[in-house]
Structure formats: C-alpha cells, structure tokens
C-alpha cells in the first residue's frame, strides 16, 4: 500500500486506512501518533522492489531503530525479514523484545560504552561499526574478556557533502563521525592485528534527509576504492554497508527519487565494480510518511492588525521537536473539511518558549476543538519526544485496515512523578 492510499481523505475526512482520524482521537484522545501498517509495509516493499530490480540480490536492509523504535513497529519489520541498525544497548533490547534476532543486528554509534559492547557481544550481534582506533581497542578488550571475537566494520568518513541540514550531515571532514578517509587504511591494519576482532566490512553513513542520489554514489565509490586497497593489503572484505540517509518528500518541493529507483541505481553502480554483499541502514524512508500526529485545536488567538494569528494546539515541541530543532517543515491539515474561509496561522503548542511551533504561516480553516494532522511524523518524531513542561508523552497506535492496535499507552503524570523523590 502506498502512503497516499494509506493516509487519504474520504468525504472531506482524513482517514488512516479504514479508520477516521476523528474516531481515533475520540477513542484515544490527543496528542496521538498514528502509524499505518500498510504504509510501513509498502515502504519496506519499495526497498525490496529496488533490490529485486537490481543486478545484485546480495543485499540486507537494516531498519535504523532510532527513527522509530516502537515495539509494534519493530515487530512488523522483524516479521518482514528486516535486520536492524542500533546505536545503544537500549535499542538492542528493543529489537530483541520485538522479536528481532541479534544475528541480524548492526551496532553503530560513535560512543559505545564497555557495558554496551559486552551486552552486544554476548547477544551475538553480527557486526560492530567502529568509528575510531580507541574504540577498536576497547572492543578488542571487551571481546577478549568474554573469550569472543568481535565482527567489525570501520565506519569511514568519505568527506562527501550530502547537501542536507548541517545537523544531519555526518560524512564531511570536521564531523565527529567515522574515521578520516586518509587514515582508514592504517586503521584497518591495526584492526587486522587485534586478536579478538574479525574484520568483515567497510561502513559509511553520510547523513540523513538526502534527496539526491549523487552523494550516495560518491560515497559508494570512496568505499569501493578503499575495499580494493584493503583486499590488496590482504584484508578480505565480506560486505560494504552504505548506511541510511534517503530523504522523503515533506512537501517543500524537494523530493527524492522513488525508493525502488534509488536502490536499484546504487546497487547497479556498485555491481559494475564487481559482486558485493551490500548492507543498508535506512530509517526515515521506511517510517516517516507512514505516520501522522493528531492534535486538537485548543485556542485560536487572533493577532493585531497585520500581525500573526496563532492556532494553539495540544501537541508541542516536546511531542514533535523537529520544527524547533531543525526548522523542519511538516504539512499540517485539518482532519475534517468545513465550510468557510481559511485563515493564516502559526501552529504552536502550549510550551513556554517561542521555539515551540509546529508550522508557520499555514492556511487552515479550523475552529476550536477541531482536529489537525501533522503529516510525515513516523520518523524522528515520537522517538525525540520529551517530558518538558511535565507533559506526559503521547500515545502511539498502529492502524491495520479497520483495526487499531495500541502500541504505546498514554503516559501519566503519576508515572513521571514516581521516578523522583522529595528530599528526606
Ligand atoms: N545509520 C546511521 C549510522 C545513522 O546515524 C542514521 C541516522 C541512520 C542509519 C538512518 O538514517 P535515515 O535513513 O533515517 O536518514 N533526528 C534527525 C535525523 C537524525 C539522523 C541520525 N542518523 C531528523 O529528525 O531529521
């Protein structure tokens, strides 16, 4: 099912598959994250279609858990046969709780702790993406204490500009990520000599929200050039990991190529230089468009003449941080058409900061009590939420046809306070 089929309007009312946004909000209240099972599955199928259309069948796709780590969502991907890309011990536990296998897990991240390394080694993850020589030493030590060999790929920094938000650029010189391309050969020589490491691959990830294929091709070439050098040095490379990073069309006029075409282009490019096992770690392109955040209009606050009108809703920057943090654009629409004229509003939350906005200068025809849908909030949305202003985090549901699965209950203030204590 495409995202357009899954999240659509029928008789002026927004529906997620067979269920209206209005009935979801009535039953479960707001703010409410809603994910379409059909759209999640469709996004996975699009990746698989790209693989099937390419010259290379030796591909493993690992879902970047950080983009949407809800157990319900992860359990769907586990059933679809996905691997998982994790960046913490917590994410490893989530994958296992969701029915994923450690042997399908890649452990990324620039600051893995000893405890996280040991836990992942004991669980049997299939590869550690290592980002520095000190990390190689720590991992070698952790593996030796357990009498194990740690499978490793080095994440190299290819110095490729991904042309995305500065915070989402990770493969340029000066970013904290990866091993400098010029130092990579020497780092592999060090890794190959460590007794409790098994070198298995080369990894890179150049950023997130990328809408152009060219930087991925440039990074793949850098990786393949390095693989040639390493194999000539006598270090066999069993796989290359090209990371995640494919963006989505948030409706600002900057659309990436369709996923199947993107995947096929990359795989065929790699294949031209010889057969390779290729791994990916996509997050956003699998989950973003499958989610909406439903929120209720609490107040309409008219501005002074020539000034701004504010539409104050019950979701805030603690529920959806992307606008405040990155200036990110999300489409916002009324869940139900109504007669009358639209007004231009800044859509804001109740949190006590001017950075608490969800959308600026949006044309909306709404009244107090109406429901709004903030679109494309299936990735980096609930996962980045917080309890700022002592606001319990939102609830999450997955809609499958006419069925609604509650996959995260609404947090209560009581639960928040239970974590704390007054002084004796
Ligand atoms: N692999 C690694 C090592 C990563 O760091 C990331 C994302 C991914 C894979 C998945 O990338 P994706 O396919 O989702 O682009 N909070 C930001 C996005 C941060 C991305 C961090 N790394 C946002 O809301 O835009």
Coordinates of C-alpha atoms and ligand atoms in Angstrom, one line a residue:
X1 CA 0.0 0.0 0.0
X2 CA 1.4 3.4 -0.9
X3 CA 1.4 6.2 1.7
X4 CA -1.2 8.1 -0.5
X5 CA -3.5 5.0 -0.4
X6 CA -3.0 4.5 3.3
X7 CA -3.5 8.1 4.5
X8 CA -6.2 9.7 2.5
X9 CA -9.4 11.9 2.6
X10 CA -12.8 10.4 2.2
X11 CA -15.9 12.7 2.1
X12 CA -13.7 15.5 3.5
X13 CA -12.5 13.5 6.4
X14 CA -8.9 12.3 6.9
X15 CA -8.6 8.5 7.3
X16 CA -5.7 6.3 8.2
X17 CA -6.5 3.2 6.3
X18 CA -10.1 2.3 7.2
X19 CA -10.3 4.4 10.4
X20 CA -11.1 8.2 10.5
X21 CA -8.8 10.5 12.4
X22 CA -11.8 11.8 14.2
X23 CA -12.7 8.4 15.6
X24 CA -9.1 7.7 16.6
X25 CA -9.0 11.0 18.5
X26 CA -12.4 10.3 20.1
X27 CA -11.3 6.9 21.4
X28 CA -7.7 7.6 22.3
X29 CA -7.6 11.4 22.8
X30 CA -4.7 13.6 21.6
X31 CA -1.8 14.2 21.0
X32 CA -1.8 10.8 19.3
X33 CA 0.7 9.3 16.9
X34 CA -0.9 7.1 14.3
X35 CA 1.1 4.8 12.0
X36 CA -0.4 2.9 9.0
X37 CA 0.7 -0.7 8.9
X38 CA 0.0 -0.7 5.1
X39 CA 2.2 2.3 4.6
X40 CA 5.1 0.9 6.7
X41 CA 4.9 -2.4 4.8
X42 CA 4.7 -0.5 1.5
X43 CA 7.8 1.4 2.3
X44 CA 9.6 -1.9 3.0
X45 CA 8.3 -3.4 -0.2
X46 CA 9.7 -0.4 -2.1
X47 CA 13.2 -1.1 -0.8
X48 CA 12.8 -4.8 -1.7
X49 CA 11.5 -3.9 -5.2
X50 CA 14.7 -1.9 -5.8
X51 CA 16.8 -4.8 -4.7
X52 CA 14.8 -7.2 -6.9
X53 CA 15.1 -4.9 -9.9
X54 CA 18.9 -4.6 -9.5
X55 CA 21.7 -6.8 -10.7
X56 CA 22.6 -7.6 -7.1
X57 CA 20.5 -9.9 -4.9
X58 CA 23.0 -10.0 -2.1
X59 CA 21.5 -7.2 0.0
X60 CA 20.5 -6.9 3.6
X61 CA 18.4 -3.9 4.7
X62 CA 18.7 -3.0 8.4
X63 CA 16.0 -0.7 9.8
X64 CA 17.6 2.2 11.7
X65 CA 15.9 1.7 15.1
X66 CA 16.5 5.4 16.1
X67 CA 13.9 6.6 13.5
X68 CA 11.0 4.8 15.1
X69 CA 11.8 2.4 17.9
X70 CA 8.2 1.5 19.0
X71 CA 8.0 -2.2 19.7
X72 CA 4.9 -2.6 17.5
X73 CA 6.7 -1.0 14.5
X74 CA 9.9 -3.0 15.1
X75 CA 7.9 -6.3 15.4
X76 CA 6.4 -5.6 12.0
X77 CA 9.8 -5.1 10.4
X78 CA 11.1 -8.2 12.1
X79 CA 8.3 -10.2 10.5
X80 CA 9.1 -8.7 7.2
X81 CA 12.6 -10.1 7.4
X82 CA 14.5 -6.8 8.2
X83 CA 17.8 -6.6 10.0
X84 CA 18.3 -3.7 12.5
X85 CA 20.8 -0.9 12.9
X86 CA 21.1 0.1 16.6
X87 CA 23.1 2.8 18.4
X88 CA 22.6 1.8 22.1
X89 CA 22.2 -1.1 24.4
X90 CA 18.6 0.1 24.9
X91 CA 17.9 -0.2 21.2
X92 CA 19.3 -3.8 21.3
X93 CA 16.9 -4.7 24.0
X94 CA 14.0 -3.2 21.9
X95 CA 15.0 -5.3 18.9
X96 CA 15.1 -8.5 20.9
X97 CA 11.8 -7.6 22.7
X98 CA 10.2 -7.0 19.3
X99 CA 11.2 -10.5 18.0
X100 CA 14.3 -9.4 16.1
X101 CA 17.4 -11.6 16.1
X102 CA 20.8 -10.3 17.4
X103 CA 22.4 -12.1 14.5
X104 CA 20.6 -9.6 12.2
X105 CA 21.8 -6.5 14.2
X106 CA 24.5 -4.0 13.2
X107 CA 25.7 -1.9 16.1
X108 CA 26.6 1.7 15.0
X109 CA 27.4 4.8 17.0
X110 CA 30.4 6.9 18.0
X111 CA 30.4 6.4 21.8
X112 CA 29.6 2.8 22.7
X113 CA 30.3 2.1 26.4
X114 CA 32.1 -1.0 27.7
X115 CA 28.7 -2.3 29.1
X116 CA 27.0 -1.9 25.7
X117 CA 29.8 -3.7 23.9
X118 CA 29.7 -6.6 26.4
X119 CA 26.0 -6.9 26.1
X120 CA 26.0 -6.8 22.3
X121 CA 28.9 -9.3 22.2
X122 CA 27.1 -11.7 24.5
X123 CA 23.8 -11.3 22.5
X124 CA 25.8 -12.1 19.3
X125 CA 25.3 -9.0 17.1
X126 CA 26.5 -9.6 13.6
X127 CA 28.7 -6.5 13.2
X128 CA 30.1 -3.5 15.1
X129 CA 30.5 -0.4 13.1
X130 CA 33.6 1.1 14.8
X131 CA 34.4 4.8 14.5
X132 CA 37.9 5.2 16.0
X133 CA 41.1 3.4 16.9
X134 CA 40.5 3.8 20.7
X135 CA 37.1 2.2 20.1
X136 CA 38.8 -0.7 18.3
X137 CA 41.0 -1.2 21.4
X138 CA 38.0 -1.1 23.8
X139 CA 36.1 -3.6 21.7
X140 CA 39.1 -5.9 21.4
X141 CA 39.5 -5.8 25.2
X142 CA 35.7 -6.4 25.8
X143 CA 35.8 -9.4 23.4
X144 CA 38.9 -10.8 24.9
X145 CA 37.3 -10.7 28.4
X146 CA 34.4 -12.8 27.1
X147 CA 36.7 -15.1 25.1
X148 CA 34.9 -14.0 21.9
X149 CA 35.8 -12.4 18.5
X150 CA 34.0 -9.2 17.6
X151 CA 33.0 -8.9 14.0
X152 CA 33.9 -5.3 12.9
X153 CA 33.5 -2.9 10.0
X154 CA 35.2 0.5 10.3
X155 CA 32.9 3.5 9.6
X156 CA 34.9 5.7 7.3
X157 CA 34.3 9.4 6.8
X158 CA 34.3 9.7 3.0
X159 CA 34.3 13.6 3.1
X160 CA 31.2 13.8 0.8
X161 CA 28.8 16.7 1.1
X162 CA 25.3 15.3 1.5
X163 CA 23.6 18.7 1.0
X164 CA 21.3 18.3 3.9
X165 CA 20.7 20.1 7.2
X166 CA 24.0 20.8 9.0
X167 CA 22.9 18.7 12.0
X168 CA 22.2 15.8 9.6
X169 CA 25.5 15.9 7.7
X170 CA 27.8 13.2 9.0
X171 CA 30.2 12.3 6.3
X172 CA 32.2 15.6 5.9
X173 CA 35.6 16.4 7.4
X174 CA 35.0 18.0 10.7
X175 CA 32.0 15.9 11.6
X176 CA 32.5 13.7 14.8
X177 CA 31.7 10.6 12.8
X178 CA 33.8 7.9 11.3
X179 CA 37.5 7.5 10.6
X180 CA 39.1 10.1 8.3
X181 CA 39.4 8.6 4.8
X182 CA 43.1 9.2 4.8
X183 CA 43.6 7.3 8.0
X184 CA 41.4 4.3 7.1
X185 CA 44.0 2.0 5.6
X186 CA 46.2 2.3 8.6
X187 CA 43.2 1.8 11.0
X188 CA 42.3 -1.4 9.1
X189 CA 45.9 -2.6 9.5
X190 CA 45.6 -2.0 13.3
X191 CA 42.2 -3.8 13.4
X192 CA 43.5 -6.8 11.5
X193 CA 46.2 -7.3 14.1
X194 CA 43.9 -7.3 17.1
X195 CA 43.4 -10.9 18.3
X196 CA 39.8 -10.6 19.3
X197 CA 38.5 -8.7 16.3
X198 CA 37.3 -10.1 13.0
X199 CA 37.3 -7.6 10.2
X200 CA 34.3 -8.2 8.0
X201 CA 33.3 -5.0 6.3
X202 CA 33.6 -1.3 5.4
X203 CA 30.8 1.1 6.6
X204 CA 29.8 4.6 5.9
X205 CA 26.8 6.9 6.5
X206 CA 26.9 10.4 5.1
X207 CA 23.8 12.0 6.6
X208 CA 20.1 12.0 6.7
X209 CA 17.2 13.5 4.7
X210 CA 19.2 13.4 1.5
X211 CA 17.1 13.9 -1.6
X212 CA 19.8 13.4 -4.3
X213 CA 21.5 10.2 -5.4
X214 CA 24.8 11.7 -6.3
X215 CA 26.3 11.9 -2.8
X216 CA 25.5 8.3 -2.2
X217 CA 27.2 7.3 -5.4
X218 CA 30.3 9.4 -4.5
X219 CA 30.4 7.7 -1.0
X220 CA 30.0 4.2 -2.5
X221 CA 32.9 4.9 -4.9
X222 CA 35.1 6.0 -1.9
X223 CA 34.1 2.8 0.0
X224 CA 34.9 0.6 -3.1
X225 CA 38.2 2.3 -3.7
X226 CA 39.1 1.6 -0.1
X227 CA 37.9 -2.1 -0.4
X228 CA 40.3 -2.5 -3.4
X229 CA 43.2 -1.2 -1.3
X230 CA 42.4 -3.3 1.7
X231 CA 42.0 -6.5 -0.3
X232 CA 45.4 -5.8 -2.0
X233 CA 46.7 -5.5 1.6
X234 CA 45.4 -9.0 2.3
X235 CA 42.4 -7.9 4.4
X236 CA 39.3 -9.6 2.8
X237 CA 36.1 -7.5 3.0
X238 CA 32.9 -9.6 3.1
X239 CA 30.4 -6.7 2.9
X240 CA 30.0 -3.0 2.4
X241 CA 27.5 -1.0 4.4
X242 CA 26.3 2.2 2.7
X243 CA 24.3 3.4 5.7
X244 CA 20.9 5.1 5.5
X245 CA 20.0 8.7 4.6
X246 CA 17.4 8.6 1.8
X247 CA 15.1 11.5 2.4
X248 CA 11.3 11.8 1.8
X249 CA 9.1 14.4 0.2
X250 CA 8.0 16.6 3.1
X251 CA 6.0 18.7 0.6
X252 CA 8.5 21.6 0.3
X253 CA 9.4 20.8 -3.3
X254 CA 12.5 18.8 -2.6
X255 CA 11.5 15.2 -3.5
X256 CA 14.0 12.3 -3.6
X257 CA 13.8 9.8 -6.4
X258 CA 11.3 7.0 -5.8
X259 CA 12.8 4.4 -3.4
X260 CA 13.0 1.5 -5.9
X261 CA 14.8 3.6 -8.5
X262 CA 17.2 4.9 -5.9
X263 CA 18.0 1.5 -4.5
X264 CA 18.4 0.0 -8.0
X265 CA 20.7 2.8 -9.1
X266 CA 23.0 2.4 -6.1
X267 CA 23.1 -1.4 -6.4
X268 CA 23.8 -1.4 -10.1
X269 CA 26.5 1.2 -9.7
X270 CA 28.2 -1.0 -7.0
X271 CA 27.7 -4.1 -9.1
X272 CA 29.6 -2.6 -12.1
X273 CA 32.7 -2.8 -9.9
X274 CA 32.1 -6.5 -9.0
X275 CA 29.7 -8.6 -6.9
X276 CA 29.5 -7.4 -3.3
X277 CA 27.3 -8.1 -0.3
X278 CA 25.7 -4.7 0.3
X279 CA 24.0 -3.6 3.5
X280 CA 21.9 -0.5 4.1
X281 CA 20.6 1.2 7.3
X282 CA 17.5 3.2 6.3
X283 CA 15.2 4.9 8.8
X284 CA 13.3 7.9 7.6
X285 CA 12.4 6.4 4.1
X286 CA 10.8 3.4 5.9
X287 CA 8.7 5.1 8.5
X288 CA 8.3 8.9 8.1
X289 CA 5.5 9.0 5.6
X290 CA 3.6 6.3 7.4
X291 CA 2.9 8.4 10.5
X292 CA 0.6 11.3 11.5
X293 CA 0.4 13.2 14.7
X294 CA -3.1 14.1 15.6
X295 CA -3.6 17.2 17.7
X296 CA -6.6 19.2 18.9
X297 CA -7.1 23.0 18.4
X298 CA -7.3 24.4 21.9
X299 CA -7.4 28.2 21.2
X300 CA -7.4 30.5 18.2
X301 CA -5.6 33.6 19.2
X302 CA -6.0 36.4 16.7
X303 CA -3.0 38.7 16.2
X304 CA -3.1 42.5 16.0
X305 CA -3.9 44.1 12.6
X306 CA -1.2 43.0 10.2
X307 CA 0.2 40.6 12.9
X308 CA 0.2 36.9 13.2
X309 CA -2.7 34.7 14.2
X310 CA -1.9 31.7 16.4
X311 CA -3.5 28.3 16.3
X312 CA -2.7 26.8 19.7
X313 CA -2.9 23.1 19.7
X314 CA -2.4 20.4 22.4
X315 CA 0.8 19.0 20.8
X316 CA 4.0 20.8 21.4
X317 CA 7.8 20.8 20.8
X318 CA 8.1 18.1 23.5
X319 CA 5.9 15.8 21.3
X320 CA 7.5 16.8 17.9
X321 CA 10.8 18.5 18.2
X322 CA 11.8 18.6 14.5
X323 CA 10.5 22.1 13.8
X324 CA 12.1 23.6 16.8
X325 CA 15.4 21.8 16.4
X326 CA 15.9 21.8 12.7
X327 CA 13.4 24.3 11.5
X328 CA 11.8 21.3 9.8
X329 CA 8.7 21.6 7.6
X330 CA 5.8 19.2 8.2
X331 CA 2.5 19.5 6.3
X332 CA -0.4 20.3 8.6
X333 CA -4.0 19.7 7.6
X334 CA -7.4 19.9 9.2
X335 CA -8.8 16.3 9.8
X336 CA -12.3 17.4 8.6
X337 CA -13.2 19.9 5.8
X338 CA -15.5 22.7 6.9
X339 CA -17.4 25.5 5.1
X340 CA -16.0 29.0 5.3
X341 CA -12.8 30.8 4.8
X342 CA -9.3 29.7 5.7
X343 CA -7.0 31.9 7.8
X344 CA -3.3 32.0 8.0
X345 CA -1.9 30.8 11.4
X346 CA 1.3 29.9 13.1
X347 CA 0.5 26.5 14.6
X348 CA 2.1 26.4 18.1
X349 CA 2.0 24.3 21.2
X350 CA 1.4 25.3 24.9
X351 CA 5.1 25.0 25.9
X352 CA 6.6 28.2 27.3
X353 CA 9.1 29.0 24.6
X354 CA 8.8 30.9 21.3
X355 CA 10.6 27.9 19.8
X356 CA 7.5 25.8 20.4
X357 CA 6.0 25.8 17.0
X358 CA 4.9 23.1 14.6
X359 CA 4.2 25.0 11.5
X360 CA 4.4 28.7 10.4
X361 CA 2.1 30.7 8.2
X362 CA -0.3 27.8 7.4
X363 CA -3.7 28.3 5.7
X364 CA -6.2 26.5 7.8
X365 CA -10.0 26.5 8.1
X366 CA -10.5 25.5 11.7
X367 CA -12.4 26.1 14.8
X368 CA -11.6 25.4 18.5
X369 CA -12.0 21.7 19.2
X370 CA -11.1 20.7 15.6
X371 CA -8.5 18.1 14.9
X372 CA -5.3 18.7 13.0
X373 CA -2.9 16.1 11.4
X374 CA 0.8 16.8 11.3
X375 CA 2.0 14.7 8.4
X376 CA 5.1 12.6 7.9
X377 CA 5.7 12.1 11.6
X378 CA 6.6 8.4 11.5
X379 CA 10.3 9.0 11.8
X380 CA 12.3 11.1 14.4
X381 CA 9.1 12.3 15.9
X382 CA 7.8 10.3 18.9
X383 CA 11.4 9.0 19.5
X384 CA 12.6 12.5 20.0
X385 CA 9.8 13.5 22.4
X386 CA 10.4 14.5 26.0
X387 CA 8.6 15.4 29.2
X388 CA 9.5 19.1 29.0
X389 CA 6.9 21.1 31.0
X390 CA 5.9 17.9 32.7
X391 CA 3.9 16.8 29.7
X392 CA 3.4 13.1 29.6
X393 CA 4.4 11.7 26.2
X394 CA 1.9 11.0 23.5
X395 CA 0.2 7.6 22.8
X396 CA 1.1 5.6 19.7
X397 CA -1.3 3.3 17.7
X398 CA -0.9 1.3 14.5
X399 CA -3.9 1.1 12.2
X400 CA -4.2 -2.1 10.1
X401 CA -7.3 -1.8 7.9
X402 CA -10.2 -1.3 10.3
X403 CA -8.2 -2.5 13.3
X404 CA -6.4 -0.2 15.7
X405 CA -3.5 -1.6 17.8
X406 CA -2.4 0.5 20.8
X407 CA 1.4 0.1 20.7
X408 CA 2.2 2.6 23.4
X409 CA -0.2 3.7 26.2
X410 CA -0.5 7.3 27.1
X411 CA 2.0 8.2 29.8
X412 CA 0.5 9.7 33.0
X413 CA 1.9 12.4 35.3
X414 CA 1.7 9.9 38.1
X415 CA 4.3 7.8 36.2
X416 CA 6.5 10.7 35.7
X417 CA 6.5 11.7 39.4
X418 CA 7.0 8.1 40.5
X419 CA 10.6 8.3 39.1
X420 CA 11.5 11.1 41.6
X421 CA 11.6 11.8 45.3
X422 CA 11.5 14.8 47.6
X423 CA 14.4 15.3 50.0
X424 CA 14.4 13.3 53.2
Ligands
LIG1 N1 22.7 4.7 10.2 C1 23.4 5.6 11.0 C2 24.7 5.3 11.5 C3 22.7 6.8 11.3 O1 23.3 7.7 12.1 C4 21.4 7.1 10.8 C5 20.7 8.3 11.2 C6 20.8 6.1 10.0 C7 21.5 5.0 9.7 C8 19.4 6.3 9.4 O2 19.3 7.4 8.6 P1 18.0 7.8 7.8 O3 17.8 6.7 6.8 O4 16.9 7.8 8.8 O5 18.2 9.1 7.2 N2 16.8 13.5 14.0 C9 17.1 13.8 12.6 C10 17.7 12.7 11.9 C11 19.0 12.2 12.5 C12 19.6 11.0 11.8 C13 20.7 10.4 12.5 N3 21.3 9.2 11.9 C14 15.8 14.4 12.0 O6 14.8 14.4 12.6 O7 15.9 14.8 10.8

